Short mmCIF file of C-alpha atoms in Angstrom, two decimals:
data_model
loop_
_atom_site.label_atom_id
_atom_site.label_comp_id
_atom_site.label_asym_id
_atom_site.label_seq_id
_atom_site.Cartn_x
_atom_site.Cartn_y
_atom_site.Cartn_z
CA MET A 1 0.15 -0.15 0.22
CA THR A 2 1.38 3.58 -0.68
CA LEU A 3 -0.11 5.98 2.01
CA PRO A 4 -1.38 9.10 0.65
CA THR A 5 0.93 12.55 0.94
CA SER A 6 -1.08 15.44 -0.89
CA ASN A 7 -3.09 17.53 0.51
CA ARG A 8 -5.05 18.58 -2.43
CA PRO A 9 -8.83 16.54 -2.90
CA VAL A 10 -9.34 13.80 -4.31
CA ALA A 11 -11.52 13.22 -7.01
CA LEU A 12 -12.80 10.27 -9.00
CA VAL A 13 -13.51 10.23 -12.00
CA THR A 14 -14.56 7.17 -14.50
CA GLY A 15 -14.63 6.53 -17.31
CA VAL A 16 -11.21 7.21 -18.45
CA GLY A 17 -10.40 4.97 -21.12
CA ARG A 18 -8.96 7.29 -24.31
CA THR A 19 -7.00 10.67 -24.44
CA VAL A 20 -10.01 11.97 -26.52
CA GLY A 21 -12.80 11.26 -24.08
CA ILE A 22 -15.36 13.06 -22.18
CA GLY A 23 -13.13 11.95 -18.72
CA ALA A 24 -9.83 12.41 -19.96
CA GLY A 25 -10.60 15.58 -20.54
CA ILE A 26 -12.07 16.15 -16.82
CA ALA A 27 -9.78 14.70 -15.33
CA ARG A 28 -6.97 16.95 -16.97
CA GLN A 29 -9.60 20.05 -15.76
CA LEU A 30 -9.21 18.72 -12.25
CA ALA A 31 -5.96 18.44 -12.10
CA ALA A 32 -5.08 21.51 -13.59
CA SER A 33 -7.09 23.56 -10.50
CA GLY A 34 -5.69 21.40 -8.36
CA TRP A 35 -7.43 17.48 -7.90
CA ASP A 36 -5.75 14.62 -7.16
CA ILE A 37 -7.15 11.82 -9.92
CA ALA A 38 -7.63 8.41 -9.39
CA PHE A 39 -9.57 7.43 -12.82
CA THR A 40 -11.29 4.14 -13.55
CA TYR A 41 -11.37 2.46 -17.93
CA TRP A 42 -12.58 -0.96 -19.33
CA THR A 43 -10.07 -1.60 -21.94
CA ALA A 44 -12.78 -4.83 -23.25
CA TYR A 45 -15.38 -2.02 -23.94
CA ASP A 46 -13.25 0.43 -26.34
CA GLU A 47 -12.52 -3.14 -28.06
CA ARG A 48 -16.16 -3.88 -29.12
CA MET A 49 -16.09 0.24 -29.62
CA THR A 50 -15.56 0.87 -33.43
CA TRP A 51 -13.05 3.53 -31.69
CA GLY A 52 -11.39 0.02 -30.75
CA VAL A 53 -8.19 0.66 -28.12
CA GLN A 54 -5.98 3.02 -27.71
CA SER A 55 -2.90 1.48 -26.98
CA GLY A 56 -1.18 3.73 -24.72
CA ALA A 57 -3.77 5.38 -23.02
CA THR A 58 -3.66 5.13 -20.11
CA GLU A 59 -0.26 5.06 -19.67
CA GLU A 60 0.00 8.84 -21.82
CA ILE A 61 -3.49 10.27 -19.75
CA THR A 62 -1.62 9.52 -15.71
CA LYS A 63 1.44 11.46 -17.39
CA GLU A 64 -0.21 13.95 -19.04
CA LEU A 65 -2.13 14.41 -14.96
CA SER A 66 1.21 13.85 -13.73
CA GLY A 67 2.56 17.11 -15.88
CA LEU A 68 0.10 19.70 -14.24
CA GLY A 69 0.85 18.12 -10.58
CA ALA A 70 -1.16 15.44 -9.08
CA ALA A 71 -0.88 12.34 -8.02
CA ALA A 72 -2.47 10.25 -10.30
CA VAL A 73 -3.66 6.60 -10.44
CA PRO A 74 -5.86 4.32 -13.12
CA ILE A 75 -8.07 1.66 -11.84
CA GLU A 76 -8.78 -0.68 -14.40
CA ALA A 77 -12.53 -2.23 -13.64
CA ASP A 78 -15.49 -3.61 -15.24
CA LEU A 79 -18.56 -2.39 -13.33
CA VAL A 80 -21.02 -4.64 -14.59
CA ASP A 81 -19.78 -6.74 -11.42
CA PRO A 82 -21.17 -5.63 -8.63
CA ALA A 83 -18.29 -5.59 -5.85
CA ALA A 84 -16.51 -2.72 -8.47
CA PRO A 85 -17.52 0.05 -7.22
CA GLU A 86 -16.40 -1.01 -3.43
CA ARG A 87 -12.93 -1.79 -5.03
CA ILE A 88 -12.11 1.34 -6.56
CA PHE A 89 -12.88 2.81 -4.07
CA THR A 90 -11.20 1.15 -1.30
CA THR A 91 -7.80 0.81 -4.22
CA ALA A 92 -7.97 4.63 -4.51
CA GLU A 93 -8.16 5.56 -0.85
CA GLU A 94 -5.90 3.46 -0.44
CA ARG A 95 -3.44 4.89 -3.00
CA LEU A 96 -4.36 8.79 -2.52
CA GLY A 97 -6.69 9.25 0.18
CA GLY A 98 -10.25 9.93 0.70
CA VAL A 99 -12.50 10.72 -2.10
CA THR A 100 -13.45 14.66 -2.56
CA ALA A 101 -15.56 14.73 -5.64
CA LEU A 102 -17.03 11.43 -7.82
CA VAL A 103 -16.69 12.40 -11.37
CA MET A 104 -19.37 9.78 -13.27
CA CYS A 105 -19.22 9.60 -16.70
CA HIS A 106 -18.76 5.47 -17.73
CA THR A 107 -20.92 4.20 -19.98
CA GLU A 108 -22.23 1.46 -22.10
CA SER A 109 -23.44 2.02 -25.35
CA VAL A 110 -23.92 -0.38 -28.19
CA ASN A 111 -27.30 1.74 -30.92
CA SER A 112 -30.08 -0.21 -31.08
CA GLY A 113 -33.96 0.40 -30.81
CA ILE A 114 -36.84 -0.79 -29.16
CA LEU A 115 -37.37 -4.10 -32.16
CA ASP A 116 -33.34 -4.50 -32.34
CA THR A 117 -31.97 -4.33 -28.89
CA THR A 118 -31.96 -7.76 -27.07
CA LEU A 119 -31.85 -9.04 -23.66
CA GLU A 120 -27.96 -9.43 -22.70
CA SER A 121 -27.56 -5.77 -24.50
CA PHE A 122 -30.55 -3.69 -22.55
CA ASP A 123 -28.77 -5.98 -18.47
CA ARG A 124 -25.65 -4.76 -19.04
CA HIS A 125 -26.61 -1.45 -19.88
CA PHE A 126 -28.59 -1.60 -16.75
CA ALA A 127 -25.08 -2.95 -15.38
CA VAL A 128 -23.63 -0.10 -16.55
CA ASN A 129 -24.96 2.77 -16.19
CA ALA A 130 -27.70 2.83 -14.10
CA ARG A 131 -26.56 -0.38 -11.55
CA ALA A 132 -23.02 0.78 -10.92
CA THR A 133 -23.84 4.00 -11.12
CA TRP A 134 -26.09 3.84 -7.51
CA LEU A 135 -23.53 1.79 -6.41
CA LEU A 136 -20.36 4.56 -6.56
CA ILE A 137 -22.78 6.71 -5.55
CA ARG A 138 -23.59 4.52 -3.12
CA GLU A 139 -19.43 4.09 -1.50
CA TYR A 140 -18.59 7.77 -1.93
CA GLY A 141 -22.36 7.98 0.57
CA LEU A 142 -20.65 5.68 3.01
CA ARG A 143 -17.19 6.65 3.09
CA PHE A 144 -16.94 10.31 3.07
CA LYS A 145 -14.72 12.13 6.15
CA GLY A 146 -15.40 15.88 4.09
CA ALA A 147 -16.41 18.87 5.72
CA PRO A 148 -19.41 19.57 5.15
CA GLY A 149 -19.98 22.21 1.34
CA THR A 150 -17.20 20.04 0.37
CA GLY A 151 -18.18 16.64 -1.14
CA ARG A 152 -19.28 16.84 -5.41
CA ILE A 153 -21.22 14.47 -7.18
CA ILE A 154 -21.35 14.42 -11.11
CA ALA A 155 -22.77 11.92 -13.33
CA LEU A 156 -22.46 12.86 -16.74
CA THR A 157 -25.55 11.92 -18.70
CA SER A 158 -27.99 11.80 -22.24
CA ASP A 159 -31.84 11.91 -23.68
CA HIS A 160 -31.00 10.36 -26.92
CA THR A 161 -32.89 7.43 -26.71
CA VAL A 162 -34.75 6.90 -29.91
CA GLY A 163 -32.97 4.33 -32.05
CA ASN A 164 -30.75 4.64 -28.52
CA LEU A 165 -34.02 2.46 -26.43
CA PRO A 166 -31.21 0.42 -23.80
CA TYR A 167 -29.03 4.22 -23.41
CA GLY A 168 -30.91 6.30 -23.00
CA ALA A 169 -33.24 4.76 -20.89
CA SER A 170 -31.21 3.90 -18.63
CA LYS A 171 -29.44 7.57 -18.21
CA GLY A 172 -32.51 8.18 -17.24
CA ALA A 173 -32.25 5.80 -14.76
CA LEU A 174 -28.72 7.75 -13.57
CA ASP A 175 -30.52 11.23 -13.33
CA ARG A 176 -32.80 9.68 -11.15
CA ILE A 177 -30.36 7.74 -8.56
CA THR A 178 -27.59 11.19 -9.45
CA LEU A 179 -30.70 13.54 -8.08
CA ALA A 180 -32.38 11.23 -5.73
CA ALA A 181 -28.23 11.89 -3.43
CA ALA A 182 -28.27 15.63 -3.40
CA GLU A 183 -31.11 14.44 -1.49
CA GLU A 184 -30.41 11.94 0.96
CA LEU A 185 -27.26 12.46 1.46
CA ALA A 186 -27.27 16.57 2.47
CA HIS A 187 -26.18 14.27 5.96
CA LEU A 188 -22.88 14.77 4.13
CA GLY A 189 -23.27 18.09 2.97
CA VAL A 190 -22.49 16.90 -0.72
CA SER A 191 -24.05 18.59 -3.81
CA ALA A 192 -25.19 16.23 -6.60
CA ASN A 193 -25.36 17.18 -9.85
CA VAL A 194 -26.76 15.51 -13.72
CA VAL A 195 -24.88 16.71 -16.26
CA ASN A 196 -25.88 16.32 -20.44
CA PRO A 197 -23.74 17.64 -23.36
CA GLY A 198 -25.39 17.21 -25.98
CA PRO A 199 -22.96 16.05 -28.55
CA ILE A 200 -19.00 15.78 -28.78
CA ASP A 201 -17.40 13.49 -31.14
CA THR A 202 -14.78 11.93 -29.86
CA GLY A 203 -14.46 9.14 -32.92
CA TRP A 204 -18.11 8.26 -33.38
CA MET A 205 -19.30 10.78 -34.61
CA THR A 206 -20.48 10.20 -39.10
CA ASP A 207 -19.24 12.93 -41.86
CA GLU A 208 -23.05 13.34 -41.48
CA ILE A 209 -23.82 13.50 -38.01
CA ARG A 210 -20.72 15.83 -37.78
CA ALA A 211 -22.55 17.93 -40.04
CA SER A 212 -26.42 17.85 -38.41
CA GLY A 213 -24.87 19.05 -35.31
CA ILE A 214 -22.81 21.87 -36.77
CA ARG A 215 -26.12 22.73 -38.08
CA GLN A 216 -28.40 21.89 -34.97
CA THR A 217 -26.52 24.14 -33.06
CA PRO A 218 -27.16 27.95 -32.34
CA LEU A 219 -23.53 28.21 -31.42
CA GLY A 220 -22.40 26.86 -35.07
CA ARG A 221 -20.17 23.81 -34.01
CA LEU A 222 -20.40 20.46 -32.29
CA GLY A 223 -19.21 20.74 -27.91
CA THR A 224 -15.69 19.35 -27.10
CA PRO A 225 -15.10 17.62 -24.21
CA GLN A 226 -13.66 20.87 -23.57
CA ASP A 227 -16.50 22.94 -22.50
CA THR A 228 -17.54 19.75 -20.47
CA ALA A 229 -15.31 19.77 -18.07
CA ASN A 230 -15.55 23.78 -18.03
CA LEU A 231 -18.81 22.67 -15.88
CA VAL A 232 -17.56 20.01 -14.07
CA ASP A 233 -14.39 22.10 -12.72
CA PHE A 234 -16.72 25.35 -11.80
CA LEU A 235 -19.01 22.87 -9.75
CA CYS A 236 -16.45 20.92 -8.24
CA SER A 237 -15.12 24.17 -7.59
CA PRO A 238 -16.22 26.77 -4.30
CA ARG A 239 -18.05 28.81 -6.40
CA GLY A 240 -19.95 25.71 -7.49
CA GLN A 241 -21.21 24.64 -3.76
CA TRP A 242 -24.88 26.34 -4.69
CA ILE A 243 -25.56 23.79 -7.81
CA ASN A 244 -27.25 21.30 -6.58
CA GLY A 245 -30.05 18.80 -7.28
CA GLN A 246 -30.22 20.05 -11.35
CA LEU A 247 -30.09 18.51 -14.70
CA LEU A 248 -27.49 20.66 -16.70
CA LEU A 249 -27.62 21.20 -20.24
CA SER A 250 -23.99 22.01 -21.37
CA ASN A 251 -24.55 21.42 -24.57
CA GLY A 252 -24.31 24.88 -27.15
CA GLY A 253 -27.84 25.02 -27.12
CA PHE A 254 -28.60 21.49 -29.63
CA ALA A 255 -31.76 21.33 -29.97
#
């Protein structure tokens, strides 16, 4: 066991598998703002997706975070496993200390609609996007020892459900679970919010989807991981303490 030596607060960021992802962008911004970072990734998920595994991503992200002054601890974890959240928190605490901010960027996302979604896919989406979110929040609530007003829970969501049934439905459950924490963990002085970043091209968009997204955004561009990271960074800061129990749109006005 490596005992924590830093005085920086600790953020646990889930779903940081690729350097171009939203999770990596958030981890970088928090590191630059003075946080130590524990982050999770799951290589087997990227292997199933069209973009594939980014070789050396974990090492590169860890190096970047360290270069920003953060102690960085990568944790490989399959969030389908109900035991994973407890192990993740134990590892983060042993290596860095108690977690102050829980930022959940993990996801299972495989396109399918009402007629062609399989039972296996439906169950996997809910295991990762909903059940793991609950278990991570529960673990956080059981362990949090910070001063009232310092704790943060943030989850990333999406309302894309048409043609993407298990993803959108399970993200809807994620919303409710996270927002409930704003009330149920009020005795800890912890805020809990959900952020919908809208369409962000992290390697999954076709040219057609990209053009459509730009047309539907008044500001005339797609969102970036940095756009989401800026909001999460604010919510995690002392200035963001009063924002609580909200589903926030950070999408440039996308309609």
